[in-house]
Amino acid sequence: MLYADIIIEISTERLDRTFQYKIPEALKDEVSLGSLVSVPFGRSDKVITGYVVNLTTKPEFDPQKTKEILEIKDDNRSRPVGRLLVLAEWMKHHYGGTLIQSLKVVLPKKTPVKPVENHIVRLKATEEELRVHIEEFDRRHQVARLRLIRALAETGTMDKRLITQKLGVGGPVIKSLCEKGLIEVETQTSYRNPLAGGARDNAEALKGRKVSELTTDQKRVVDSILSRYDAGDRKPSLIHGVTGSGKTEVYIDMIEGIVKRGHQAIMLIPEISLTYQTVIRFTARFGERVSFIHSKLSTGERYDQFLRAERGEIDVMIGPRSALFTPFPGLGMIVMDEEHETSYKSEQMPKYHARETAEKLAELSGAAFVMGSATPSVEAYRRARTGRYELYEMPERIAGGELPVVYTVDLRKELAEGNKGILSKKLSALMEDRLSHGEQIMLFLNRRGYSSFVTCRKCGFVYKCPHCDVSLSLHSDKKLHCHYCGYTTPMRGLCPECGSKYIGGMRAGTEQVERLVREAFPEASTIRMDNDTTRKKGDYERILSAFANEEADILIGTQMIVKGHDFPKVTLMGILAADMSLFSGDYRSSERTFELLTQAAGRAGRSSSVGAGGRRLLGEVVIQTYSPENYAVVAAAHQDYAGFYEEEIAYRNIGSYPPLGHMLQITVEDKDEKRAALTAAKTGETARSFSDQRQRASERSGAKPAPMQVIGPADAAISKINDIYRKVIYVKSEDYELLAGLKDVIEADRMGRQDFSGRIEFDFDP
Ligand code: ADP
Ligand code: ZN
Ligand code: ZN
């Protein structure tokens, strides 16, 4: 017997669960995941519809009492929705949280906003009719009717709003003329176009300006992926191509191929700061049949774009991770640019990763999935190396764009030579040079949210956890804490390594950097891009286009400035403190640093053009650091991805960190500190006894043992937010399903307890 778990189509707000039905013999071959079906529901067996989100042979209840599916009601509209609901069920299982939380993510149009409606009034009457009626209205002194009919006689059609506002003619008059058959009102729905005026003009200017022929490398990738698509090979693809190797052009060409085959594509990009440039390049190729969404669009604007997709009015949707849930009727490809970006992971429950979710959605839709990056995540690259993904290498920049020259400056030496400032001598000298030639500079401060590691500015010493091999963080209790296992050690005033007093936290903001740069170079103009200067809609675009138009000599900013922007006049990139991300206290910190440094270096000298006085615009990069020997820094300076990967995988292997195993982070939050600690301790116990049970069970059955390692509880990296205390527990295992099983046990446990006031959140492979 086969059973189907069904999401019922009524007020899902109240029903946070699926319902199980039997699949009758006659429907066996037709019911599939995502099918829209009708079923009897409740005591009265009222017939309602629902979507099948899971198929199983295991009955949930007494099979005798389980009701049967009545019929299948699939149509073109229901299929994309059905797929998204299956995806929601998968997300709930894979990432935790409630079904409603997952449904809200995949069906974001819960509160639909009506598209803007325009009413066009059109004259229908013949000339003869007109003459008769004008006479009649005149005779009866029906001036409003007269005014309207005369105006329409001249123009033929008019916007209803204009009629009421300019002619002062109201709805009842229009209605009565309609009834007489003299005029008709046509309702046109128009969608808000999120592409702002300036961008639209730019796209228009670019239109038809296809770049010259694809290079051999580009063509090889496009041809291979499309021919694999035609052959039905749906293994995901990873394009590892250095910055400037022409990946975006590859995406556009592949998608064009998919569209020619009658399918649609989703183009994922990591951050709203990237949207502008990408959208312009896509609009130039696809015209009106491309749209985009991002988090700063209004609900109405976003809803409109999804509606356009559903109705087949567009072929390409560009956007951040939420663009995945575009209800395309025939999705053919998902492309994920800058695959390694952290913004692809949701920070709210369910904490889904767009990479895994896209792979699942592609599988459900029969679509191809293609990722691209200059610095693939260790996860993705390992899958490519082990054959789960198809790997494509694009090692060369498009002709002329040479890789920049990178200098690593040892800040310990600068200190020894008496320079306590934020700019090293090398960087200052190069800045001087660029400014005198009228070229542009970018200064990058990689502050990653919260970093409070302690370092010695004299010898580069960093406090690390002896158990977890990650850097320790300084807390307000003056102790150094490990965010994984909770290990603490007191902070001393002198460096344990060299005895110097230059040991302490590193705290400098972009604002401070801007002030110091202005002091050092009073004649240069600066512009700053960080969280503070990009709060409003349109801020990104304003700053980027100001810098592109050379309204400033120096752009100072956080990681926002290093991603994907192409400024031909930038010939110098200064990375002020590479260490800030190197010691952020988690197992990904080296990976993040390598990425940021490589991407930042890729920003300089992207162009082969020639500057003032015939000077060739070559790129130079200065990396300032206290750890010049660190492998992430060394590999980034040489743009050596493979070298970095080998070292990093070895490090992950020692600690059993992902991707060489999986890791579940359980965060317990509570207003009451004691209760938070208690819940965390209990959750830790649950995890440990779950682990023991599984261990014994696999021993009994003679299967491979299923080791799980439970670490903590400890204070979270941010141990208190808005007066809510936060504790974390980490569980490691090679088997993802084992961790998902533990998550289910903890969730069921919490549901059963009325007194539980706090919150428990799950984050897989954090
Ligand atoms: P990536 O996405 O890998 O960083 P892009 O696609 O942005 O690279 O390409 C880098 C630059 O090279 C862009 O200015 C782009 O217009 C240009 N370009 C890409 N492909 C070609 C080509 N086949 N011929 C000439 N220029 C190209
Ligand atoms: Zn020291
Ligand atoms: Zn530790």
Coordinates of N, CA, C and O and ligand atoms in Angstrom, one line a residue, residues 465-470 472 482-487, ligand 3:
C465 N 41.7 28.1 21.0 CA 41.2 27.0 21.9 C 42.0 25.8 21.7 O 42.2 25.3 20.6
P466 N 42.5 25.2 22.8 CA 43.4 24.0 22.7 C 42.5 22.8 22.2 O 43.1 21.8 21.7
H467 N 41.2 22.8 22.3 CA 40.4 21.7 21.9 C 39.8 21.8 20.5 O 39.6 20.8 19.8
C468 N 39.5 23.0 20.1 CA 38.8 23.2 18.8 C 39.6 23.9 17.7 O 39.1 24.0 16.6
D469 N 40.8 24.4 18.0 CA 41.6 25.0 17.0 C 41.0 26.2 16.3 O 41.1 26.4 15.1
V470 N 40.2 26.9 17.1 CA 39.7 28.2 16.5 C 40.1 29.3 17.5 O 40.5 29.0 18.7
L472 N 40.1 32.4 20.2 CA 39.2 32.7 21.3 C 38.7 34.1 21.2 O 39.4 35.0 20.6
C482 N 35.9 30.1 24.1 CA 35.8 29.4 22.9 C 34.3 29.3 22.6 O 33.5 28.9 23.5
H483 N 33.9 29.6 21.4 CA 32.4 29.6 21.1 C 31.9 28.2 20.7 O 30.7 28.1 20.5
Y484 N 32.8 27.3 20.6 CA 32.3 25.9 20.4 C 32.2 25.1 21.7 O 31.1 24.6 22.0
C485 N 33.3 25.0 22.4 CA 33.2 24.1 23.6 C 33.1 24.8 24.9 O 32.8 24.2 25.9
G486 N 33.2 26.2 24.9 CA 33.0 26.9 26.2 C 34.3 27.0 27.0 O 34.3 27.6 28.1
Y487 N 35.4 26.5 26.5 CA 36.7 26.7 27.2 C 37.0 28.2 27.5 O 36.7 29.0 26.6
Ligands
ZN3 ZN 36.9 24.9 22.1

